[in-house]
């Protein structure tokens, strides 16, 4: 039992340290480099990079790495909390090693126990158990032995809840929506009643969104050959005209709208 | 135990069928068993015969029975009392809100159909009705003119609510938010329910 | 079938126990069975012995097992394939490494909080805990003083691991690292550094 070779020789190139991971670990533990100066994130990044190069992941090594990094992170976070724990902050290198060693040994204990559980599980899996509901007659209390367990008032109160009308839903925050289909059918019915109309007369009071959608509806009617329009000057009045399907082309003198 | 040594490595077909019937919560047909065992229906039928003989040969607690086109294992007669003592423990967990509402509707309006319950609550009440039925608090009481099952409360309901009769149901007026409304309870529940569905 | 005629009117105690174990969704203890059968625990123990012999005597699909503090019926091994085909159930997936480690920690240290599990494993164990909970192998067992949910193994854990009780878990001391292991790890951590610092 020792650190896996795959982990020890992980090469690092950090601001405060260049060399293999195990060396960094050692000099950190000997307090030759302060853990506070070590970017643990960069070590993790270096390890991930290594994994990518290898193209495969050795689970044992990866787990061991995570344990180490987690322990280092914890030690570092303790160091970063001034005075939070004087004993730990002033931990001797030997003690720090002990802390790390005991962490790793503790983890290994459960890793080995997990392997044994896994074997037991595999051995026991062929035994199958029944999971069927109880027959109906066993699923309820026998009338003879039943006693009062519920308050009748709970029923009356439930009826009270059901008699309470639901709150009216507040729709004030909902923005007006305009349906293209509705505008198309509105234009159609106007054009059925009269062969032409002035856009502003009809829709001048509407909000901008409604006006825009109405213009869009007008384009749709045009594409269907049902209407066209005339506008003789920029931003001038728009005259919408019902067309015969034979000849439809909007007579745009200036830029439309 | 010594006997174990004699049993073969792999269960034979009758033993496999026994295990399958044991595991299956619903009856299994000969065809289903044949497919599961990768064997012929005729072999399955023979295996069921063997199983029946084995189970019948000694004093056994289980028996193989044909129910509704399938086979199932069941307990032999004569164990009802013991099984009730072991398993029919009073099951009276607190009622959920859905169950309480559904039960209240049935208690006050009975007999009442499921669509009506759903209309009053504004949501489908299938699972509440199912669990109240399973717990024996409500029971079916025929069908409405339109074919919907209608429900009423059971005798067990009266006992677990400590009521001598339905007359003793508490007057809901104490909990009534709109006491001035003089319409009949059913009518009022339905009209509030309609608001719940379409706000 | 003729054999039926020979069987007595009332099932004997072993047969009654078999029927009860068949019906009971969870393992039943000797005391529970004794109460249900209105007999002595010692008689129940003898009856279980008889049942075990009967089941072991021939090619049988069922076996009696002591798990989770009680007795239960299970199929004999060798019917998994057929049952999967019949019940259309996917194969129980094996435990992942993370699940097995988490389960080992909970099994030995229970009740134990998630932060504690994470501390030992060195990684957050949320998803392993979630999937073990979903598989029903562990369950919540209240909150720690600091508000973290604490976990313990479930009865299903004992059932599927074939454990009579948690005492049957392998002795944890067998997982203790040897003093040599410890020394080696410690020396390695320091000495490698020494060599490199002072070439």
Short mmCIF file of N, CA, C and O in Angstrom, two decimals, chain A residues 128-251:
data_model
loop_
_atom_site.label_atom_id
_atom_site.label_comp_id
_atom_site.label_asym_id
_atom_site.label_seq_id
_atom_site.Cartn_x
_atom_site.Cartn_y
_atom_site.Cartn_z
N UNK A 128 -34.42 -14.45 -5.24
CA UNK A 128 -35.39 -13.41 -5.56
C UNK A 128 -36.52 -13.44 -4.55
O UNK A 128 -36.93 -14.50 -4.08
N UNK A 129 -36.99 -12.25 -4.23
CA UNK A 129 -38.06 -12.14 -3.24
C UNK A 129 -39.36 -11.72 -3.91
O UNK A 129 -39.35 -11.06 -4.93
N UNK A 130 -40.44 -12.12 -3.26
CA UNK A 130 -41.75 -11.79 -3.80
C UNK A 130 -42.09 -10.36 -3.40
O UNK A 130 -41.84 -9.94 -2.27
N UNK A 131 -42.66 -9.61 -4.33
CA UNK A 131 -43.21 -8.33 -3.90
C UNK A 131 -44.59 -8.20 -4.51
O UNK A 131 -44.75 -7.77 -5.63
N UNK A 132 -45.56 -8.68 -3.77
CA UNK A 132 -46.94 -8.63 -4.23
C UNK A 132 -47.75 -7.94 -3.15
O UNK A 132 -47.43 -8.04 -1.97
N UNK A 133 -48.78 -7.21 -3.56
CA UNK A 133 -49.59 -6.56 -2.53
C UNK A 133 -50.31 -7.58 -1.68
O UNK A 133 -50.55 -8.71 -2.11
N UNK A 134 -50.63 -7.20 -0.47
CA UNK A 134 -51.41 -8.09 0.40
C UNK A 134 -52.78 -8.32 -0.23
O UNK A 134 -53.31 -7.44 -0.90
N UNK A 135 -53.37 -9.49 0.00
CA UNK A 135 -54.75 -9.69 -0.47
C UNK A 135 -55.65 -8.62 0.16
O UNK A 135 -55.40 -8.19 1.30
N UNK A 136 -56.69 -8.18 -0.59
CA UNK A 136 -57.51 -7.05 -0.13
C UNK A 136 -58.01 -7.21 1.30
O UNK A 136 -58.02 -6.24 2.06
N UNK A 137 -58.38 -8.43 1.68
CA UNK A 137 -58.98 -8.58 3.01
C UNK A 137 -57.95 -8.31 4.12
O UNK A 137 -58.33 -8.06 5.26
N UNK A 138 -56.66 -8.37 3.77
CA UNK A 138 -55.64 -8.10 4.79
C UNK A 138 -55.17 -6.65 4.77
O UNK A 138 -54.36 -6.23 5.57
N UNK A 139 -55.69 -5.90 3.79
CA UNK A 139 -55.17 -4.55 3.62
C UNK A 139 -55.90 -3.52 4.47
O UNK A 139 -55.55 -2.38 4.51
N UNK A 140 -56.98 -3.93 5.10
CA UNK A 140 -57.71 -2.93 5.88
C UNK A 140 -58.00 -3.42 7.29
O UNK A 140 -57.87 -4.61 7.59
N UNK A 141 -58.37 -2.48 8.12
CA UNK A 141 -58.70 -2.83 9.49
C UNK A 141 -60.02 -3.60 9.49
O UNK A 141 -60.94 -3.26 8.76
N UNK A 142 -60.10 -4.62 10.30
CA UNK A 142 -61.37 -5.32 10.44
C UNK A 142 -62.35 -4.40 11.16
O UNK A 142 -61.99 -3.70 12.10
N UNK A 143 -63.59 -4.39 10.66
CA UNK A 143 -64.59 -3.47 11.23
C UNK A 143 -64.73 -3.68 12.73
O UNK A 143 -64.79 -2.73 13.51
N UNK A 144 -64.72 -4.96 13.15
CA UNK A 144 -64.95 -5.26 14.58
C UNK A 144 -63.89 -4.59 15.45
O UNK A 144 -64.17 -4.11 16.54
N UNK A 145 -62.63 -4.61 14.96
CA UNK A 145 -61.56 -4.13 15.83
C UNK A 145 -61.24 -2.65 15.61
O UNK A 145 -60.35 -2.10 16.25
N UNK A 146 -61.99 -2.00 14.71
CA UNK A 146 -61.68 -0.60 14.41
C UNK A 146 -62.11 0.31 15.56
O UNK A 146 -63.12 0.08 16.21
N UNK A 147 -61.29 1.33 15.80
CA UNK A 147 -61.65 2.32 16.82
C UNK A 147 -61.55 3.70 16.20
O UNK A 147 -60.99 3.86 15.11
N UNK A 148 -62.06 4.68 16.92
CA UNK A 148 -62.02 6.04 16.38
C UNK A 148 -60.59 6.55 16.31
O UNK A 148 -59.88 6.54 17.31
N UNK A 149 -60.14 6.93 15.12
CA UNK A 149 -58.80 7.50 14.99
C UNK A 149 -58.84 8.86 14.30
O UNK A 149 -57.87 9.60 14.33
N UNK A 150 -59.95 9.19 13.63
CA UNK A 150 -60.01 10.47 12.91
C UNK A 150 -61.07 11.37 13.53
O UNK A 150 -62.08 10.89 14.06
N UNK A 151 -60.85 12.67 13.44
CA UNK A 151 -61.82 13.63 13.94
C UNK A 151 -62.86 13.95 12.86
O UNK A 151 -62.48 14.37 11.76
N UNK A 152 -64.14 13.79 13.17
CA UNK A 152 -65.17 14.11 12.17
C UNK A 152 -65.08 15.56 11.71
O UNK A 152 -65.39 15.86 10.55
N UNK A 153 -64.62 16.46 12.59
CA UNK A 153 -64.51 17.86 12.18
C UNK A 153 -63.60 18.05 10.97
O UNK A 153 -63.75 19.02 10.24
N UNK A 154 -62.64 17.12 10.79
CA UNK A 154 -61.75 17.26 9.63
C UNK A 154 -62.54 17.18 8.33
O UNK A 154 -62.19 17.80 7.33
N UNK A 155 -63.65 16.42 8.35
CA UNK A 155 -64.49 16.31 7.15
C UNK A 155 -65.24 17.62 6.92
O UNK A 155 -65.29 18.13 5.80
N UNK A 156 -65.82 18.17 8.01
CA UNK A 156 -66.56 19.42 7.89
C UNK A 156 -65.62 20.53 7.42
O UNK A 156 -65.99 21.36 6.58
N UNK A 157 -64.39 20.50 7.92
CA UNK A 157 -63.44 21.54 7.54
C UNK A 157 -63.03 21.39 6.07
O UNK A 157 -62.84 22.38 5.36
N UNK A 158 -62.93 20.13 5.61
CA UNK A 158 -62.62 19.91 4.20
C UNK A 158 -63.74 20.44 3.31
O UNK A 158 -63.49 21.02 2.24
N UNK A 159 -64.99 20.28 3.77
CA UNK A 159 -66.12 20.83 3.01
C UNK A 159 -66.03 22.35 2.97
O UNK A 159 -66.25 22.98 1.93
N UNK A 160 -65.64 22.95 4.10
CA UNK A 160 -65.47 24.40 4.14
C UNK A 160 -64.44 24.86 3.11
O UNK A 160 -64.67 25.82 2.37
N UNK A 161 -63.33 24.11 3.01
CA UNK A 161 -62.31 24.44 2.01
C UNK A 161 -62.89 24.40 0.60
O UNK A 161 -62.60 25.23 -0.25
N UNK A 162 -63.72 23.37 0.38
CA UNK A 162 -64.27 23.19 -0.96
C UNK A 162 -65.33 24.24 -1.28
O UNK A 162 -65.63 24.49 -2.44
N UNK A 163 -65.90 24.86 -0.23
CA UNK A 163 -66.91 25.91 -0.46
C UNK A 163 -66.24 27.28 -0.66
O UNK A 163 -66.90 28.24 -0.99
N UNK A 164 -64.93 27.33 -0.41
CA UNK A 164 -64.23 28.60 -0.59
C UNK A 164 -63.93 28.81 -2.06
O UNK A 164 -63.21 28.00 -2.66
N UNK A 165 -64.48 29.87 -2.65
CA UNK A 165 -64.23 30.08 -4.09
C UNK A 165 -62.74 30.31 -4.31
O UNK A 165 -62.10 30.96 -3.47
N UNK A 166 -62.20 29.80 -5.38
CA UNK A 166 -60.78 30.02 -5.66
C UNK A 166 -60.53 31.50 -5.90
O UNK A 166 -61.41 32.21 -6.38
N UNK A 167 -59.34 31.95 -5.56
CA UNK A 167 -59.01 33.36 -5.81
C UNK A 167 -59.02 33.64 -7.29
O UNK A 167 -58.56 32.83 -8.09
N UNK A 168 -59.54 34.83 -7.64
CA UNK A 168 -59.49 35.22 -9.05
C UNK A 168 -58.03 35.40 -9.43
O UNK A 168 -57.27 36.05 -8.71
N UNK A 169 -57.66 34.82 -10.53
CA UNK A 169 -56.27 34.96 -10.94
C UNK A 169 -56.02 36.35 -11.49
O UNK A 169 -56.79 36.84 -12.32
N UNK A 170 -55.00 37.01 -10.99
CA UNK A 170 -54.68 38.37 -11.41
C UNK A 170 -53.98 38.34 -12.76
O UNK A 170 -52.90 37.77 -12.91
N UNK A 171 -54.64 38.92 -13.75
CA UNK A 171 -54.08 38.86 -15.09
C UNK A 171 -53.43 40.18 -15.51
O UNK A 171 -53.00 40.33 -16.64
N UNK A 172 -53.36 41.13 -14.52
CA UNK A 172 -52.92 42.47 -14.90
C UNK A 172 -51.48 42.50 -15.43
O UNK A 172 -51.12 43.39 -16.19
N UNK A 173 -50.70 41.53 -15.00
CA UNK A 173 -49.30 41.54 -15.45
C UNK A 173 -49.14 40.95 -16.85
O UNK A 173 -48.08 41.03 -17.45
N UNK A 174 -50.22 40.33 -17.35
CA UNK A 174 -50.10 39.67 -18.65
C UNK A 174 -50.18 40.73 -19.75
O UNK A 174 -51.07 41.56 -19.77
N UNK A 175 -49.22 40.72 -20.65
CA UNK A 175 -49.20 41.68 -21.74
C UNK A 175 -50.30 41.36 -22.75
O UNK A 175 -50.65 40.22 -22.96
N UNK A 176 -50.82 42.42 -23.37
CA UNK A 176 -51.83 42.22 -24.39
C UNK A 176 -51.24 41.36 -25.50
O UNK A 176 -50.10 41.60 -25.92
N UNK A 177 -51.99 40.43 -25.95
CA UNK A 177 -51.47 39.66 -27.06
C UNK A 177 -52.38 39.91 -28.26
O UNK A 177 -53.57 40.14 -28.11
N UNK A 178 -51.81 39.94 -29.40
CA UNK A 178 -52.56 40.17 -30.63
C UNK A 178 -52.39 38.95 -31.50
O UNK A 178 -51.27 38.50 -31.71
N UNK A 179 -53.49 38.44 -31.98
CA UNK A 179 -53.38 37.25 -32.81
C UNK A 179 -53.44 37.63 -34.27
O UNK A 179 -54.32 38.39 -34.71
N UNK A 180 -52.46 37.15 -35.02
CA UNK A 180 -52.40 37.44 -36.45
C UNK A 180 -53.67 36.95 -37.13
O UNK A 180 -54.26 37.63 -37.98
N UNK A 181 -54.09 35.76 -36.70
CA UNK A 181 -55.27 35.17 -37.33
C UNK A 181 -56.50 36.07 -37.15
O UNK A 181 -57.27 36.30 -38.08
N UNK A 182 -56.62 36.60 -35.89
CA UNK A 182 -57.76 37.48 -35.63
C UNK A 182 -57.70 38.74 -36.49
O UNK A 182 -58.71 39.21 -37.02
N UNK A 183 -56.50 39.29 -36.64
CA UNK A 183 -56.37 40.52 -37.43
C UNK A 183 -56.71 40.24 -38.88
O UNK A 183 -57.34 41.06 -39.55
N UNK A 184 -56.24 39.07 -39.39
CA UNK A 184 -56.55 38.72 -40.79
C UNK A 184 -58.07 38.65 -40.96
O UNK A 184 -58.64 39.23 -41.91
N UNK A 185 -58.74 37.98 -40.02
CA UNK A 185 -60.17 37.80 -40.24
C UNK A 185 -60.91 39.13 -40.06
O UNK A 185 -61.90 39.40 -40.73
N UNK A 186 -60.37 39.99 -39.19
CA UNK A 186 -60.98 41.31 -39.04
C UNK A 186 -60.85 42.11 -40.33
O UNK A 186 -61.82 42.71 -40.83
N UNK A 187 -59.63 42.11 -40.92
CA UNK A 187 -59.43 42.83 -42.19
C UNK A 187 -60.37 42.30 -43.26
O UNK A 187 -60.96 43.07 -44.03
N UNK A 188 -60.48 40.95 -43.27
CA UNK A 188 -61.35 40.36 -44.30
C UNK A 188 -62.78 40.85 -44.14
O UNK A 188 -63.45 41.16 -45.12
N UNK A 189 -63.24 40.88 -42.88
CA UNK A 189 -64.64 41.26 -42.73
C UNK A 189 -64.84 42.74 -43.04
O UNK A 189 -65.86 43.13 -43.61
N UNK A 190 -63.83 43.58 -42.73
CA UNK A 190 -63.96 45.00 -43.11
C UNK A 190 -64.02 45.14 -44.63
O UNK A 190 -64.85 45.87 -45.18
N UNK A 191 -63.13 44.38 -45.31
CA UNK A 191 -63.06 44.48 -46.77
C UNK A 191 -64.27 43.86 -47.46
O UNK A 191 -64.55 44.15 -48.61
N UNK A 192 -64.95 42.97 -46.74
CA UNK A 192 -66.17 42.43 -47.31
C UNK A 192 -67.26 43.51 -47.30
O UNK A 192 -68.04 43.65 -48.24
N UNK A 193 -67.24 44.31 -46.21
CA UNK A 193 -68.27 45.35 -46.06
C UNK A 193 -68.01 46.55 -46.98
O UNK A 193 -68.93 47.13 -47.54
N UNK A 194 -66.73 46.91 -47.12
CA UNK A 194 -66.44 48.05 -48.02
C UNK A 194 -65.19 47.75 -48.83
O UNK A 194 -64.29 47.07 -48.34
N UNK A 195 -65.12 48.28 -50.04
CA UNK A 195 -64.05 47.89 -50.95
C UNK A 195 -62.72 48.53 -50.57
O UNK A 195 -61.67 48.07 -50.99
N UNK A 196 -62.72 49.60 -49.77
CA UNK A 196 -61.46 50.19 -49.32
C UNK A 196 -61.69 50.95 -48.01
O UNK A 196 -62.81 51.28 -47.67
N UNK A 197 -60.57 51.17 -47.26
CA UNK A 197 -60.69 51.96 -46.03
C UNK A 197 -59.35 52.59 -45.72
O UNK A 197 -58.31 52.17 -46.26
N UNK A 198 -59.39 53.59 -44.86
CA UNK A 198 -58.15 54.25 -44.46
C UNK A 198 -57.61 53.59 -43.19
O UNK A 198 -58.33 53.44 -42.21
N UNK A 199 -56.33 53.21 -43.25
CA UNK A 199 -55.74 52.44 -42.14
C UNK A 199 -55.82 53.22 -40.82
O UNK A 199 -56.23 52.66 -39.79
N UNK A 200 -55.46 54.49 -40.88
CA UNK A 200 -55.44 55.28 -39.65
C UNK A 200 -56.84 55.46 -39.06
O UNK A 200 -57.01 55.46 -37.84
N UNK A 201 -57.83 55.62 -39.94
CA UNK A 201 -59.20 55.77 -39.45
C UNK A 201 -59.60 54.56 -38.61
O UNK A 201 -60.22 54.69 -37.56
N UNK A 202 -59.21 53.41 -39.14
CA UNK A 202 -59.64 52.19 -38.49
C UNK A 202 -58.76 51.82 -37.28
O UNK A 202 -59.25 51.37 -36.25
N UNK A 203 -57.44 51.96 -37.47
CA UNK A 203 -56.52 51.38 -36.46
C UNK A 203 -55.65 52.42 -35.77
O UNK A 203 -54.77 52.07 -34.98
N UNK A 204 -55.88 53.69 -36.09
CA UNK A 204 -55.03 54.75 -35.52
C UNK A 204 -55.02 54.78 -34.00
O UNK A 204 -54.04 55.19 -33.38
N UNK A 205 -56.12 54.33 -33.39
CA UNK A 205 -56.21 54.39 -31.93
C UNK A 205 -55.56 53.16 -31.26
O UNK A 205 -55.39 53.15 -30.05
N UNK A 206 -55.23 52.15 -32.05
CA UNK A 206 -54.67 50.92 -31.46
C UNK A 206 -53.23 51.14 -31.00
O UNK A 206 -52.56 52.07 -31.45
N UNK A 207 -52.75 50.26 -30.12
CA UNK A 207 -51.35 50.37 -29.70
C UNK A 207 -50.42 49.93 -30.81
O UNK A 207 -50.85 49.35 -31.81
N UNK A 208 -49.14 50.24 -30.63
CA UNK A 208 -48.16 49.98 -31.70
C UNK A 208 -48.11 48.51 -32.10
O UNK A 208 -48.03 48.19 -33.28
N UNK A 209 -48.16 47.62 -31.06
CA UNK A 209 -48.06 46.20 -31.37
C UNK A 209 -49.23 45.77 -32.26
O UNK A 209 -49.04 45.09 -33.28
N UNK A 210 -50.44 46.22 -31.91
CA UNK A 210 -51.61 45.83 -32.68
C UNK A 210 -51.50 46.36 -34.11
O UNK A 210 -51.79 45.66 -35.09
N UNK A 211 -51.04 47.61 -34.21
CA UNK A 211 -50.88 48.18 -35.56
C UNK A 211 -49.88 47.37 -36.38
O UNK A 211 -50.12 47.08 -37.55
N UNK A 212 -48.77 46.98 -35.74
CA UNK A 212 -47.74 46.23 -36.47
C UNK A 212 -48.29 44.88 -36.93
O UNK A 212 -48.07 44.46 -38.08
N UNK A 213 -49.01 44.21 -36.02
CA UNK A 213 -49.55 42.91 -36.40
C UNK A 213 -50.59 43.08 -37.50
O UNK A 213 -50.70 42.25 -38.42
N UNK A 214 -51.32 44.20 -37.48
CA UNK A 214 -52.31 44.43 -38.53
C UNK A 214 -51.65 44.62 -39.89
O UNK A 214 -52.12 44.13 -40.91
N UNK A 215 -50.53 45.34 -39.87
CA UNK A 215 -49.76 45.49 -41.11
C UNK A 215 -49.32 44.12 -41.62
O UNK A 215 -49.39 43.80 -42.81
N UNK A 216 -48.88 43.30 -40.67
CA UNK A 216 -48.44 41.95 -41.04
C UNK A 216 -49.61 41.16 -41.65
O UNK A 216 -49.45 40.47 -42.65
N UNK A 217 -50.79 41.35 -41.06
CA UNK A 217 -51.99 40.67 -41.57
C UNK A 217 -52.29 41.15 -42.98
O UNK A 217 -52.71 40.38 -43.86
N UNK A 218 -52.05 42.45 -43.18
CA UNK A 218 -52.29 43.05 -44.50
C UNK A 218 -51.37 42.42 -45.54
O UNK A 218 -51.79 42.09 -46.65
N UNK A 219 -50.09 42.19 -45.11
CA UNK A 219 -49.14 41.54 -46.03
C UNK A 219 -49.63 40.14 -46.38
O UNK A 219 -49.51 39.70 -47.52
N UNK A 220 -50.20 39.48 -45.39
CA UNK A 220 -50.70 38.14 -45.64
C UNK A 220 -51.86 38.18 -46.66
O UNK A 220 -51.91 37.39 -47.59
N UNK A 221 -52.76 39.18 -46.47
CA UNK A 221 -53.89 39.30 -47.41
C UNK A 221 -53.36 39.61 -48.81
O UNK A 221 -53.86 39.11 -49.80
N UNK A 222 -52.30 40.42 -48.85
CA UNK A 222 -51.71 40.74 -50.15
C UNK A 222 -51.16 39.48 -50.81
O UNK A 222 -51.40 39.22 -51.98
N UNK A 223 -50.45 38.67 -50.00
CA UNK A 223 -49.86 37.46 -50.58
C UNK A 223 -50.95 36.50 -51.04
O UNK A 223 -50.73 35.70 -51.94
N UNK A 224 -52.10 36.60 -50.39
CA UNK A 224 -53.21 35.75 -50.83
C UNK A 224 -53.98 36.40 -51.97
O UNK A 224 -54.99 35.87 -52.45
N UNK A 225 -53.57 37.61 -52.36
CA UNK A 225 -54.22 38.29 -53.45
C UNK A 225 -55.57 38.88 -53.10
O UNK A 225 -56.42 39.07 -53.97
N UNK A 226 -55.76 39.19 -51.82
CA UNK A 226 -57.08 39.67 -51.43
C UNK A 226 -57.12 41.18 -51.19
O UNK A 226 -58.18 41.77 -51.14
N UNK A 227 -55.95 41.76 -50.97
CA UNK A 227 -55.95 43.21 -50.69
C UNK A 227 -54.65 43.82 -51.16
O UNK A 227 -53.64 43.13 -51.35
N UNK A 228 -54.71 45.12 -51.38
CA UNK A 228 -53.49 45.85 -51.68
C UNK A 228 -53.63 47.21 -51.02
O UNK A 228 -54.62 47.45 -50.32
N UNK A 229 -52.65 48.07 -51.17
CA UNK A 229 -52.76 49.38 -50.52
C UNK A 229 -52.05 50.46 -51.32
O UNK A 229 -51.23 50.16 -52.19
N UNK A 230 -52.36 51.68 -50.96
CA UNK A 230 -51.71 52.85 -51.58
C UNK A 230 -51.23 53.77 -50.48
O UNK A 230 -51.93 53.97 -49.48
N UNK A 231 -50.03 54.28 -50.68
CA UNK A 231 -49.53 55.29 -49.74
C UNK A 231 -48.80 56.31 -50.58
O UNK A 231 -47.80 55.98 -51.22
N UNK A 232 -49.26 57.50 -50.58
CA UNK A 232 -48.72 58.47 -51.55
C UNK A 232 -47.54 59.24 -51.01
O UNK A 232 -46.80 59.85 -51.76
N UNK A 233 -47.36 59.29 -49.72
CA UNK A 233 -46.17 59.99 -49.20
C UNK A 233 -45.67 59.28 -47.95
O UNK A 233 -46.42 58.53 -47.30
N UNK A 234 -44.39 59.52 -47.63
CA UNK A 234 -43.79 58.93 -46.44
C UNK A 234 -44.63 59.25 -45.21
O UNK A 234 -44.95 60.40 -44.96
N UNK A 235 -44.94 58.16 -44.46
CA UNK A 235 -45.72 58.30 -43.24
C UNK A 235 -47.10 58.90 -43.48
O UNK A 235 -47.77 59.36 -42.54
N UNK A 236 -47.50 58.92 -44.72
CA UNK A 236 -48.82 59.45 -45.03
C UNK A 236 -49.88 58.41 -44.81
O UNK A 236 -49.59 57.29 -44.40
N UNK A 237 -51.14 58.79 -45.05
CA UNK A 237 -52.24 57.85 -44.86
C UNK A 237 -52.13 56.64 -45.79
O UNK A 237 -51.64 56.77 -46.91
N UNK A 238 -52.56 55.47 -45.26
CA UNK A 238 -52.53 54.25 -46.08
C UNK A 238 -53.97 53.92 -46.46
O UNK A 238 -54.84 53.84 -45.59
N UNK A 239 -54.18 53.75 -47.73
CA UNK A 239 -55.51 53.36 -48.19
C UNK A 239 -55.47 51.87 -48.51
O UNK A 239 -54.70 51.45 -49.37
N UNK A 240 -56.26 51.11 -47.81
CA UNK A 240 -56.30 49.66 -48.04
C UNK A 240 -57.44 49.36 -49.00
O UNK A 240 -58.57 49.85 -48.82
N UNK A 241 -57.13 48.59 -50.05
CA UNK A 241 -58.12 48.36 -51.12
C UNK A 241 -58.33 46.86 -51.33
O UNK A 241 -57.35 46.10 -51.38
N UNK A 242 -59.59 46.47 -51.43
CA UNK A 242 -59.88 45.07 -51.78
C UNK A 242 -59.52 44.88 -53.25
O UNK A 242 -59.78 45.76 -54.07
N UNK A 243 -58.90 43.76 -53.58
CA UNK A 243 -58.52 43.53 -54.98
C UNK A 243 -59.32 42.39 -55.57
O UNK A 243 -59.79 41.50 -54.85
N UNK A 244 -59.41 42.38 -56.88
CA UNK A 244 -59.86 41.17 -57.54
C UNK A 244 -58.59 40.37 -57.66
O UNK A 244 -57.51 40.92 -57.86
N UNK A 245 -58.71 39.07 -57.61
CA UNK A 245 -57.52 38.24 -57.58
C UNK A 245 -56.64 38.39 -58.83
O UNK A 245 -55.45 38.15 -58.79
N UNK A 246 -57.26 38.82 -59.92
CA UNK A 246 -56.54 38.88 -61.18
C UNK A 246 -55.34 39.83 -61.11
O UNK A 246 -54.23 39.48 -61.48
N UNK A 247 -55.54 40.99 -60.54
CA UNK A 247 -54.50 41.99 -60.63
C UNK A 247 -54.24 42.62 -59.25
O UNK A 247 -54.97 43.48 -58.81
N UNK A 248 -53.20 42.17 -58.64
CA UNK A 248 -52.95 42.71 -57.32
C UNK A 248 -51.51 43.07 -57.14
O UNK A 248 -50.63 42.24 -57.29
N UNK A 249 -51.27 44.30 -56.86
CA UNK A 249 -49.91 44.78 -56.66
C UNK A 249 -50.03 46.08 -55.88
O UNK A 249 -50.73 46.99 -56.31
N UNK A 250 -49.41 46.15 -54.72
CA UNK A 250 -49.60 47.38 -53.97
C UNK A 250 -48.95 48.54 -54.72
O UNK A 250 -47.88 48.38 -55.28
N UNK A 251 -49.66 49.63 -54.74
CA UNK A 251 -49.07 50.78 -55.45
C UNK A 251 -48.35 51.61 -54.40
O UNK A 251 -48.93 52.44 -53.73
#
